Amino acid sequence: MTTTNDSGERPEHAEGGRYTTKGKEFVRDTRYITTRITADGADGYPVEPGRYRLVAARACPWANRAIIVRRLLGLEDAISLGLPGPTHDARSWTFDLDPDGKDPVLGIHRLQEAYFRRDPDYSRGITVPAMVDVPTGAVVTNDFAQITLDFSGQWREHHRPGAPDLYPQRHREEIDAVNDRVFREVNNGVYRCGFAGSQEAYDKAYGRLFAALDWLEERLSGQRYLVGETLTEADVRLFTTLVRFDAVYHGHFKCNRNKLSEMPALWGYARDLFQTPGFGDTIDFAQIKQHYYIVHTDINPTQIVPQGPDLSGWLTPHGRESLGGRPFGDGTAPGPVRPGEEVTPGHNPLVVTGN
């Protein structure tokens, strides 16, 4: 589990990187394996359909981004998907959802094995998402922010017909600015609250988080999407935090000034995205809750997973169409979820039965 050693580090925390509580304030280790898979193969790993496997746990918001972008762009034929279970121990994510607890493509029980094939002395967090080179079994990169940008740019030749442009050139400066604030104050902000090591650190983190959510509430009151008239990378990055807010962050991380469902614009925006193909159909609420409440024993030592909240509200009308915008621009929505990649029935209000 995410135990703490004498230095204050949780050495194998697996959501976006190792972190410390330096000065009793949460500090995320953002040193990643920054090798890139590119069309020109400049780093030694060229874009090549079938060569790489995306390992991405549904429970993790950072990994969930990559699952969404892969689906929106239609990269399922080009990049296979490995799904670890929702919990892990101090060593690694494990493939306990697969027969015999072994990834059927990589042939490994623990993601740690792929990291050690890249670097036998690797000492940082065994994180998801990770892109793994199937022929060698070695991790290429775990730089979650760059992975999705490269899906949009470097893998363009292999996008499905009608795939959206999630990182349009004309909006990149604004997308980057929004992403930076959302990462610092919201995506990472909920963790800064949850893992604060003092009342002072928590109070500061809490104030920063809700100031940013108030900014987003105002911004989204007058526009359907975060940047421009269509879905972009910015919407993907915010969504994976919002969709976990009431189920986990409100209680488990003490982000409890109000629920997401009590912020009209943000709640409508989140429901709009959830009901858009490629977003909500990747969400497994049961795995999300199991991960946070079982793995974080320093916060929840009993490992009791709450029954709530009621998820039916995610399917209620959101009315965001009145703000205009075209989710996929000149493109089209992705088709049905690929067989074998569906969320378990009952773990998501969109997936009630196996049909």
mmCIF file of C-alpha atoms in Angstrom:
data_model
loop_
_atom_site.group_PDB
_atom_site.id
_atom_site.type_symbol
_atom_site.label_atom_id
_atom_site.label_comp_id
_atom_site.label_asym_id
_atom_site.label_seq_id
_atom_site.Cartn_x
_atom_site.Cartn_y
_atom_site.Cartn_z
ATOM 1 C CA MET A 1 0.000 0.000 0.000
ATOM 2 C CA THR A 2 1.077 3.604 -0.023
ATOM 3 C CA THR A 3 3.122 3.497 3.129
ATOM 4 C CA THR A 4 5.551 6.281 4.006
ATOM 5 C CA ASN A 5 9.247 5.752 4.646
ATOM 6 C CA ASP A 6 11.500 7.781 6.940
ATOM 7 C CA SER A 7 12.158 10.441 4.292
ATOM 8 C CA GLY A 8 8.456 11.228 3.997
ATOM 9 C CA GLU A 9 8.181 9.669 0.535
ATOM 10 C CA ARG A 10 5.633 7.172 -0.655
ATOM 11 C CA PRO A 11 8.125 5.526 -3.024
ATOM 12 C CA GLU A 12 5.792 3.646 -5.313
ATOM 13 C CA HIS A 13 2.708 5.841 -5.343
ATOM 14 C CA ALA A 14 1.346 5.098 -8.779
ATOM 15 C CA GLU A 15 -0.922 7.942 -9.864
ATOM 16 C CA GLY A 16 1.102 10.342 -11.942
ATOM 17 C CA GLY A 17 4.282 10.010 -9.892
ATOM 18 C CA ARG A 18 5.912 9.599 -6.531
ATOM 19 C CA TYR A 19 5.289 12.387 -4.062
ATOM 20 C CA THR A 20 6.447 13.737 -0.719
ATOM 21 C CA THR A 21 4.888 15.707 2.087
ATOM 22 C CA LYS A 22 7.852 18.063 2.273
ATOM 23 C CA GLY A 23 7.107 20.755 4.817
ATOM 24 C CA LYS A 24 3.788 18.951 5.369
ATOM 25 C CA GLU A 25 2.640 20.125 1.942
ATOM 26 C CA PHE A 26 1.981 17.651 -0.864
ATOM 27 C CA VAL A 27 4.684 17.799 -3.553
ATOM 28 C CA ARG A 28 4.309 15.619 -6.652
ATOM 29 C CA ASP A 29 7.416 14.131 -8.243
ATOM 30 C CA THR A 30 7.016 15.009 -11.918
ATOM 31 C CA ARG A 31 10.233 13.383 -13.147
ATOM 32 C CA TYR A 32 9.063 10.974 -15.819
ATOM 33 C CA ILE A 33 10.614 8.810 -18.502
ATOM 34 C CA THR A 34 10.351 11.417 -21.235
ATOM 35 C CA THR A 35 11.274 9.294 -24.246
ATOM 36 C CA ARG A 36 8.737 9.933 -26.993
ATOM 37 C CA ILE A 37 7.168 7.767 -29.683
ATOM 38 C CA THR A 38 7.242 9.976 -32.765
ATOM 39 C CA ALA A 39 6.529 9.790 -36.467
ATOM 40 C CA ASP A 40 10.222 10.341 -37.249
ATOM 41 C CA GLY A 41 11.455 7.992 -34.503
ATOM 42 C CA ALA A 42 13.854 10.653 -33.214
ATOM 43 C CA ASP A 43 14.064 9.032 -29.762
ATOM 44 C CA GLY A 44 14.482 5.551 -31.190
ATOM 45 C CA TYR A 45 10.787 4.637 -31.012
ATOM 46 C CA PRO A 46 8.938 5.306 -34.273
ATOM 47 C CA VAL A 47 5.166 5.303 -34.578
ATOM 48 C CA GLU A 48 4.304 1.764 -35.630
ATOM 49 C CA PRO A 49 0.811 0.251 -35.355
ATOM 50 C CA GLY A 50 0.724 -2.848 -33.192
ATOM 51 C CA ARG A 51 4.132 -2.277 -31.629
ATOM 52 C CA TYR A 52 3.109 -0.514 -28.414
ATOM 53 C CA ARG A 53 0.737 -1.295 -25.575
ATOM 54 C CA LEU A 54 -0.909 1.390 -23.477
ATOM 55 C CA VAL A 55 -1.086 0.201 -19.867
ATOM 56 C CA ALA A 56 -3.710 2.345 -18.165
ATOM 57 C CA ALA A 57 -5.762 1.535 -15.068
ATOM 58 C CA ARG A 58 -9.348 2.783 -15.222
ATOM 59 C CA ALA A 59 -9.106 3.845 -11.582
ATOM 60 C CA CYS A 60 -6.381 6.432 -12.166
ATOM 61 C CA PRO A 61 -7.373 9.891 -13.495
ATOM 62 C CA TRP A 62 -4.020 10.412 -15.230
ATOM 63 C CA ALA A 63 -4.360 7.078 -17.045
ATOM 64 C CA ASN A 64 -8.052 7.638 -17.751
ATOM 65 C CA ARG A 65 -7.037 10.601 -19.943
ATOM 66 C CA ALA A 66 -5.048 8.330 -22.239
ATOM 67 C CA ILE A 67 -7.917 5.827 -22.477
ATOM 68 C CA ILE A 68 -10.306 8.619 -23.487
ATOM 69 C CA VAL A 69 -7.991 10.173 -26.083
ATOM 70 C CA ARG A 70 -7.162 6.777 -27.605
ATOM 71 C CA ARG A 71 -10.882 6.110 -28.003
ATOM 72 C CA LEU A 72 -11.801 9.584 -29.318
ATOM 73 C CA LEU A 73 -9.089 9.369 -31.971
ATOM 74 C CA GLY A 74 -9.855 5.767 -32.903
ATOM 75 C CA LEU A 75 -6.398 4.397 -32.132
ATOM 76 C CA GLU A 76 -7.650 1.027 -30.887
ATOM 77 C CA ASP A 77 -6.253 -0.842 -33.901
ATOM 78 C CA ALA A 78 -2.905 0.915 -33.655
ATOM 79 C CA ILE A 79 -2.301 0.775 -29.885
ATOM 80 C CA SER A 80 -3.481 -2.113 -27.724
ATOM 81 C CA LEU A 81 -4.759 -1.558 -24.195
ATOM 82 C CA GLY A 82 -3.690 -3.315 -21.009
ATOM 83 C CA LEU A 83 -5.868 -2.783 -17.938
ATOM 84 C CA PRO A 84 -4.426 -3.386 -14.468
ATOM 85 C CA GLY A 85 -6.836 -3.844 -11.597
ATOM 86 C CA PRO A 86 -7.936 -0.970 -9.367
ATOM 87 C CA THR A 87 -5.587 -1.643 -6.463
ATOM 88 C CA HIS A 88 -1.859 -2.096 -6.095
ATOM 89 C CA ASP A 89 0.653 -2.727 -3.365
ATOM 90 C CA ALA A 90 3.835 -0.810 -2.581
ATOM 91 C CA ARG A 91 5.620 -2.415 -5.528
ATOM 92 C CA SER A 92 3.390 -2.037 -8.547
ATOM 93 C CA TRP A 93 0.120 -2.102 -10.383
ATOM 94 C CA THR A 94 -0.845 -5.717 -11.078
ATOM 95 C CA PHE A 95 -2.857 -7.399 -13.836
ATOM 96 C CA ASP A 96 -5.248 -9.168 -11.490
ATOM 97 C CA LEU A 97 -8.225 -8.679 -13.837
ATOM 98 C CA ASP A 98 -6.605 -10.936 -16.454
ATOM 99 C CA PRO A 99 -6.575 -14.748 -16.376
ATOM 100 C CA ASP A 100 -3.808 -16.000 -14.077
ATOM 101 C CA GLY A 101 -3.087 -12.368 -13.165
ATOM 102 C CA LYS A 102 -0.948 -11.943 -16.279
ATOM 103 C CA ASP A 103 -1.217 -9.369 -19.063
ATOM 104 C CA PRO A 104 -2.064 -11.435 -22.157
ATOM 105 C CA VAL A 105 0.215 -9.431 -24.482
ATOM 106 C CA LEU A 106 3.180 -8.531 -22.292
ATOM 107 C CA GLY A 107 3.124 -11.777 -20.318
ATOM 108 C CA ILE A 108 3.860 -10.033 -17.008
ATOM 109 C CA HIS A 109 2.114 -10.034 -13.646
ATOM 110 C CA ARG A 110 3.342 -6.618 -12.506
ATOM 111 C CA LEU A 111 3.873 -3.427 -14.470
ATOM 112 C CA GLN A 112 7.083 -3.104 -12.470
ATOM 113 C CA GLU A 113 8.602 -5.784 -14.695
ATOM 114 C CA ALA A 114 8.277 -3.545 -17.756
ATOM 115 C CA TYR A 115 9.927 -0.653 -15.919
ATOM 116 C CA PHE A 116 12.845 -2.865 -14.868
ATOM 117 C CA ARG A 117 13.284 -4.072 -18.445
ATOM 118 C CA ARG A 118 13.801 -0.441 -19.380
ATOM 119 C CA ASP A 119 16.056 0.261 -16.386
ATOM 120 C CA PRO A 120 16.999 -2.482 -13.894
ATOM 121 C CA ASP A 121 17.842 0.245 -11.379
ATOM 122 C CA TYR A 122 14.624 2.212 -11.832
ATOM 123 C CA SER A 123 13.764 3.687 -8.437
ATOM 124 C CA ARG A 124 10.839 6.061 -8.979
ATOM 125 C CA GLY A 125 7.105 5.420 -9.065
ATOM 126 C CA ILE A 126 5.682 2.576 -11.136
ATOM 127 C CA THR A 127 3.035 4.780 -12.699
ATOM 128 C CA VAL A 128 0.198 4.575 -15.185
ATOM 129 C CA PRO A 129 -0.316 5.396 -17.974
ATOM 130 C CA ALA A 130 2.743 3.767 -19.481
ATOM 131 C CA MET A 131 3.504 3.051 -23.119
ATOM 132 C CA VAL A 132 5.298 -0.291 -23.398
ATOM 133 C CA ASP A 133 7.312 -1.530 -26.374
ATOM 134 C CA VAL A 134 5.861 -5.002 -26.930
ATOM 135 C CA PRO A 135 8.885 -6.585 -28.678
ATOM 136 C CA THR A 136 11.240 -5.751 -25.788
ATOM 137 C CA GLY A 137 8.657 -5.586 -22.996
ATOM 138 C CA ALA A 138 10.198 -2.321 -21.804
ATOM 139 C CA VAL A 139 8.431 0.908 -20.852
ATOM 140 C CA VAL A 140 9.044 3.635 -23.413
ATOM 141 C CA THR A 141 7.436 6.517 -21.520
ATOM 142 C CA ASN A 142 5.201 7.290 -18.563
ATOM 143 C CA ASP A 143 5.020 11.034 -19.293
ATOM 144 C CA PHE A 144 1.222 11.162 -19.127
ATOM 145 C CA ALA A 145 0.831 14.739 -20.388
ATOM 146 C CA GLN A 146 2.987 14.158 -23.470
ATOM 147 C CA ILE A 147 1.454 10.750 -24.234
ATOM 148 C CA THR A 148 -1.956 12.195 -25.090
ATOM 149 C CA LEU A 149 -0.493 15.129 -27.022
ATOM 150 C CA ASP A 150 1.506 12.651 -29.093
ATOM 151 C CA PHE A 151 -1.600 10.538 -29.690
ATOM 152 C CA SER A 152 -3.076 13.671 -31.276
ATOM 153 C CA GLY A 153 0.003 14.764 -33.213
ATOM 154 C CA GLN A 154 2.448 11.940 -33.855
ATOM 155 C CA TRP A 155 -0.175 9.222 -34.455
ATOM 156 C CA ARG A 156 -2.345 11.347 -36.779
ATOM 157 C CA GLU A 157 -1.844 9.030 -39.769
ATOM 158 C CA HIS A 158 -3.601 6.276 -37.820
ATOM 159 C CA HIS A 159 -6.586 8.265 -36.518
ATOM 160 C CA ARG A 160 -10.045 7.054 -37.446
ATOM 161 C CA PRO A 161 -11.984 8.894 -40.164
ATOM 162 C CA GLY A 162 -13.789 11.773 -38.450
ATOM 163 C CA ALA A 163 -11.428 11.926 -35.477
ATOM 164 C CA PRO A 164 -11.533 15.314 -33.721
ATOM 165 C CA ASP A 165 -8.557 17.652 -33.529
ATOM 166 C CA LEU A 166 -8.022 17.743 -29.767
ATOM 167 C CA TYR A 167 -5.025 20.072 -29.947
ATOM 168 C CA PRO A 168 -5.762 22.535 -32.769
ATOM 169 C CA GLN A 169 -2.880 24.818 -33.675
ATOM 170 C CA ARG A 170 -4.967 27.994 -33.470
ATOM 171 C CA HIS A 171 -5.941 27.322 -29.850
ATOM 172 C CA ARG A 172 -2.743 25.752 -28.474
ATOM 173 C CA GLU A 173 -1.564 28.754 -26.501
ATOM 174 C CA GLU A 174 -4.913 29.035 -24.714
ATOM 175 C CA ILE A 175 -5.198 25.276 -24.217
ATOM 176 C CA ASP A 176 -1.721 25.182 -22.682
ATOM 177 C CA ALA A 177 -2.550 28.054 -20.324
ATOM 178 C CA VAL A 178 -5.839 26.480 -19.200
ATOM 179 C CA ASN A 179 -4.177 23.077 -18.796
ATOM 180 C CA ASP A 180 -1.432 24.563 -16.662
ATOM 181 C CA ARG A 181 -3.869 26.152 -14.217
ATOM 182 C CA VAL A 182 -6.163 23.124 -14.159
ATOM 183 C CA PHE A 183 -3.220 20.809 -13.470
ATOM 184 C CA ARG A 184 -1.784 22.919 -10.640
ATOM 185 C CA GLU A 185 -5.004 23.895 -8.922
ATOM 186 C CA VAL A 186 -7.535 21.153 -9.744
ATOM 187 C CA ASN A 187 -6.003 17.883 -11.034
ATOM 188 C CA ASN A 188 -3.182 18.121 -8.510
ATOM 189 C CA GLY A 189 -5.137 20.358 -6.146
ATOM 190 C CA VAL A 190 -7.399 17.593 -4.891
ATOM 191 C CA TYR A 191 -4.308 15.553 -3.975
ATOM 192 C CA ARG A 192 -2.791 18.582 -2.264
ATOM 193 C CA CYS A 193 -5.872 18.613 -0.033
ATOM 194 C CA GLY A 194 -6.043 14.875 0.507
ATOM 195 C CA PHE A 195 -2.395 14.362 1.399
ATOM 196 C CA ALA A 196 -1.760 17.583 3.298
ATOM 197 C CA GLY A 197 0.426 16.924 6.315
ATOM 198 C CA SER A 198 -0.801 19.807 8.445
ATOM 199 C CA GLN A 199 -3.895 21.903 8.983
ATOM 200 C CA GLU A 200 -2.116 24.909 7.503
ATOM 201 C CA ALA A 201 -1.149 23.027 4.350
ATOM 202 C CA TYR A 202 -4.682 21.667 3.988
ATOM 203 C CA ASP A 203 -6.319 25.061 4.460
ATOM 204 C CA LYS A 204 -4.077 26.591 1.817
ATOM 205 C CA ALA A 205 -4.711 23.757 -0.628
ATOM 206 C CA TYR A 206 -8.463 23.886 -0.015
ATOM 207 C CA GLY A 207 -8.570 27.604 -0.768
ATOM 208 C CA ARG A 208 -6.590 27.209 -3.990
ATOM 209 C CA LEU A 209 -8.760 24.329 -5.196
ATOM 210 C CA PHE A 210 -12.085 26.061 -4.714
ATOM 211 C CA ALA A 211 -10.806 29.358 -6.102
ATOM 212 C CA ALA A 212 -9.967 27.456 -9.293
ATOM 213 C CA LEU A 213 -13.310 25.653 -9.341
ATOM 214 C CA ASP A 214 -15.080 29.000 -8.952
ATOM 215 C CA TRP A 215 -13.055 30.324 -11.904
ATOM 216 C CA LEU A 216 -14.090 27.308 -13.976
ATOM 217 C CA GLU A 217 -17.725 27.682 -12.893
ATOM 218 C CA GLU A 218 -17.730 31.258 -14.176
ATOM 219 C CA ARG A 219 -15.873 30.381 -17.379
ATOM 220 C CA LEU A 220 -18.206 27.508 -18.234
ATOM 221 C CA SER A 221 -21.367 29.470 -17.486
ATOM 222 C CA GLY A 222 -21.072 31.155 -20.856
ATOM 223 C CA GLN A 223 -19.371 28.581 -23.064
ATOM 224 C CA ARG A 224 -19.889 24.882 -23.636
ATOM 225 C CA TYR A 225 -16.234 23.814 -23.691
ATOM 226 C CA LEU A 226 -13.089 25.100 -22.036
ATOM 227 C CA VAL A 227 -11.425 26.417 -25.191
ATOM 228 C CA GLY A 228 -13.134 27.174 -28.488
ATOM 229 C CA GLU A 229 -16.282 25.586 -29.846
ATOM 230 C CA THR A 230 -15.211 21.934 -29.809
ATOM 231 C CA LEU A 231 -13.771 19.324 -27.496
ATOM 232 C CA THR A 232 -10.043 19.670 -26.857
ATOM 233 C CA GLU A 233 -7.295 18.176 -24.729
ATOM 234 C CA ALA A 234 -8.281 20.677 -22.033
ATOM 235 C CA ASP A 235 -11.720 19.108 -21.613
ATOM 236 C CA VAL A 236 -10.247 15.626 -21.300
ATOM 237 C CA ARG A 237 -7.849 16.746 -18.570
ATOM 238 C CA LEU A 238 -10.505 18.464 -16.486
ATOM 239 C CA PHE A 239 -13.139 15.759 -16.941
ATOM 240 C CA THR A 240 -11.157 12.964 -15.291
ATOM 241 C CA THR A 241 -10.958 14.969 -12.064
ATOM 242 C CA LEU A 242 -14.562 16.163 -12.143
ATOM 243 C CA VAL A 243 -15.960 12.680 -12.693
ATOM 244 C CA ARG A 244 -14.193 11.503 -9.510
ATOM 245 C CA PHE A 245 -15.096 14.523 -7.405
ATOM 246 C CA ASP A 246 -18.307 13.513 -5.647
ATOM 247 C CA ALA A 247 -17.436 9.808 -5.566
ATOM 248 C CA VAL A 248 -13.996 10.261 -3.996
ATOM 249 C CA TYR A 249 -12.478 13.701 -3.593
ATOM 250 C CA HIS A 250 -15.363 15.345 -1.729
ATOM 251 C CA GLY A 251 -15.132 12.903 1.183
ATOM 252 C CA HIS A 252 -11.891 10.948 0.926
ATOM 253 C CA PHE A 253 -9.728 14.004 0.148
ATOM 254 C CA LYS A 254 -11.781 16.434 2.297
ATOM 255 C CA CYS A 255 -12.633 18.649 -0.704
ATOM 256 C CA ASN A 256 -15.997 19.317 0.865
ATOM 257 C CA ARG A 257 -16.969 22.982 0.529
ATOM 258 C CA ASN A 258 -19.596 21.679 -1.858
ATOM 259 C CA LYS A 259 -20.201 18.778 -4.196
ATOM 260 C CA LEU A 260 -19.702 19.024 -7.939
ATOM 261 C CA SER A 261 -23.451 18.485 -8.290
ATOM 262 C CA GLU A 262 -23.972 21.757 -6.388
ATOM 263 C CA MET A 263 -22.079 23.846 -8.960
ATOM 264 C CA PRO A 264 -24.566 24.313 -11.835
ATOM 265 C CA ALA A 265 -22.217 25.095 -14.728
ATOM 266 C CA LEU A 266 -19.540 22.568 -13.794
ATOM 267 C CA TRP A 267 -22.115 19.870 -13.071
ATOM 268 C CA GLY A 268 -23.853 20.500 -16.393
ATOM 269 C CA TYR A 269 -20.497 20.534 -18.193
ATOM 270 C CA ALA A 270 -19.403 17.278 -16.551
ATOM 271 C CA ARG A 271 -22.707 15.569 -17.442
ATOM 272 C CA ASP A 272 -22.425 16.848 -21.015
ATOM 273 C CA LEU A 273 -19.005 15.231 -21.358
ATOM 274 C CA PHE A 274 -20.056 12.064 -19.532
ATOM 275 C CA GLN A 275 -22.886 11.579 -22.014
ATOM 276 C CA THR A 276 -20.555 12.169 -24.991
ATOM 277 C CA PRO A 277 -19.214 8.935 -26.546
ATOM 278 C CA GLY A 278 -15.606 8.396 -25.547
ATOM 279 C CA PHE A 279 -15.881 10.002 -22.113
ATOM 280 C CA GLY A 280 -18.452 8.416 -19.813
ATOM 281 C CA ASP A 281 -18.167 4.999 -21.417
ATOM 282 C CA THR A 282 -14.573 4.738 -20.116
ATOM 283 C CA ILE A 283 -15.522 5.363 -16.468
ATOM 284 C CA ASP A 284 -15.655 2.551 -13.908
ATOM 285 C CA PHE A 285 -16.939 4.093 -10.687
ATOM 286 C CA ALA A 286 -16.534 0.857 -8.732
ATOM 287 C CA GLN A 287 -12.847 0.608 -9.611
ATOM 288 C CA ILE A 288 -12.329 4.304 -8.890
ATOM 289 C CA LYS A 289 -13.713 3.966 -5.369
ATOM 290 C CA GLN A 290 -11.900 0.700 -4.707
ATOM 291 C CA HIS A 291 -8.600 2.266 -5.663
ATOM 292 C CA TYR A 292 -8.745 5.338 -3.483
ATOM 293 C CA TYR A 293 -10.425 3.837 -0.442
ATOM 294 C CA ILE A 294 -8.429 0.588 -0.396
ATOM 295 C CA VAL A 295 -4.968 1.751 -1.476
ATOM 296 C CA HIS A 296 -4.753 4.941 0.605
ATOM 297 C CA THR A 297 -4.518 3.267 3.994
ATOM 298 C CA ASP A 298 -2.850 6.328 5.490
ATOM 299 C CA ILE A 299 -6.115 8.209 4.847
ATOM 300 C CA ASN A 300 -8.593 5.327 5.154
ATOM 301 C CA PRO A 301 -7.029 2.647 7.387
ATOM 302 C CA THR A 302 -10.220 0.568 7.551
ATOM 303 C CA GLN A 303 -10.260 0.218 3.733
ATOM 304 C CA ILE A 304 -14.053 0.442 3.807
ATOM 305 C CA VAL A 305 -15.396 1.438 0.380
ATOM 306 C CA PRO A 306 -18.522 3.623 0.576
ATOM 307 C CA GLN A 307 -21.714 2.527 -1.170
ATOM 308 C CA GLY A 308 -22.628 5.983 -2.506
ATOM 309 C CA PRO A 309 -23.078 8.355 -4.085
ATOM 310 C CA ASP A 310 -26.108 7.802 -6.297
ATOM 311 C CA LEU A 311 -24.841 7.839 -9.897
ATOM 312 C CA SER A 312 -28.163 8.232 -11.702
ATOM 313 C CA GLY A 313 -27.719 12.005 -11.925
ATOM 314 C CA TRP A 314 -24.979 11.545 -14.522
ATOM 315 C CA LEU A 315 -27.652 10.648 -17.091
ATOM 316 C CA THR A 316 -30.006 13.571 -16.444
ATOM 317 C CA PRO A 317 -30.428 16.275 -19.140
ATOM 318 C CA HIS A 318 -27.704 18.918 -18.982
ATOM 319 C CA GLY A 319 -29.040 21.560 -21.371
ATOM 320 C CA ARG A 320 -25.560 22.589 -22.495
ATOM 321 C CA GLU A 321 -26.534 22.425 -26.178
ATOM 322 C CA SER A 322 -28.054 25.873 -25.747
ATOM 323 C CA LEU A 323 -24.533 27.296 -25.468
ATOM 324 C CA GLY A 324 -23.736 26.164 -29.014
ATOM 325 C CA GLY A 325 -20.563 24.369 -29.940
ATOM 326 C CA ARG A 326 -20.014 21.151 -31.855
ATOM 327 C CA PRO A 327 -18.345 18.457 -29.780
ATOM 328 C CA PHE A 328 -16.435 16.857 -32.664
ATOM 329 C CA GLY A 329 -16.176 19.876 -34.950
ATOM 330 C CA ASP A 330 -16.310 18.710 -38.561
ATOM 331 C CA GLY A 331 -15.714 15.149 -37.412
ATOM 332 C CA THR A 332 -17.880 12.471 -35.876
ATOM 333 C CA ALA A 333 -18.343 10.663 -32.594
ATOM 334 C CA PRO A 334 -16.474 7.396 -32.046
ATOM 335 C CA GLY A 335 -18.412 4.201 -32.556
ATOM 336 C CA PRO A 336 -19.279 1.602 -29.922
ATOM 337 C CA VAL A 337 -16.690 0.568 -27.367
ATOM 338 C CA ARG A 338 -14.449 -2.172 -28.702
ATOM 339 C CA PRO A 339 -15.484 -5.672 -27.538
ATOM 340 C CA GLY A 340 -13.416 -6.654 -24.531
ATOM 341 C CA GLU A 341 -12.824 -3.051 -23.484
ATOM 342 C CA GLU A 342 -16.276 -2.377 -22.055
ATOM 343 C CA VAL A 343 -16.744 -1.196 -18.487
ATOM 344 C CA THR A 344 -18.168 -3.894 -16.226
ATOM 345 C CA PRO A 345 -21.998 -3.744 -16.201
ATOM 346 C CA GLY A 346 -23.260 -2.079 -13.046
ATOM 347 C CA HIS A 347 -20.089 -0.041 -12.541
ATOM 348 C CA ASN A 348 -21.396 2.854 -14.616
ATOM 349 C CA PRO A 349 -24.966 4.118 -15.203
ATOM 350 C CA LEU A 350 -24.322 3.998 -18.964
ATOM 351 C CA VAL A 351 -23.620 0.253 -18.724
ATOM 352 C CA VAL A 352 -26.519 -1.373 -16.906
ATOM 353 C CA THR A 353 -26.486 -4.761 -18.633
ATOM 354 C CA GLY A 354 -24.063 -6.702 -20.738
ATOM 355 C CA ASN A 355 -25.918 -5.752 -23.912
#
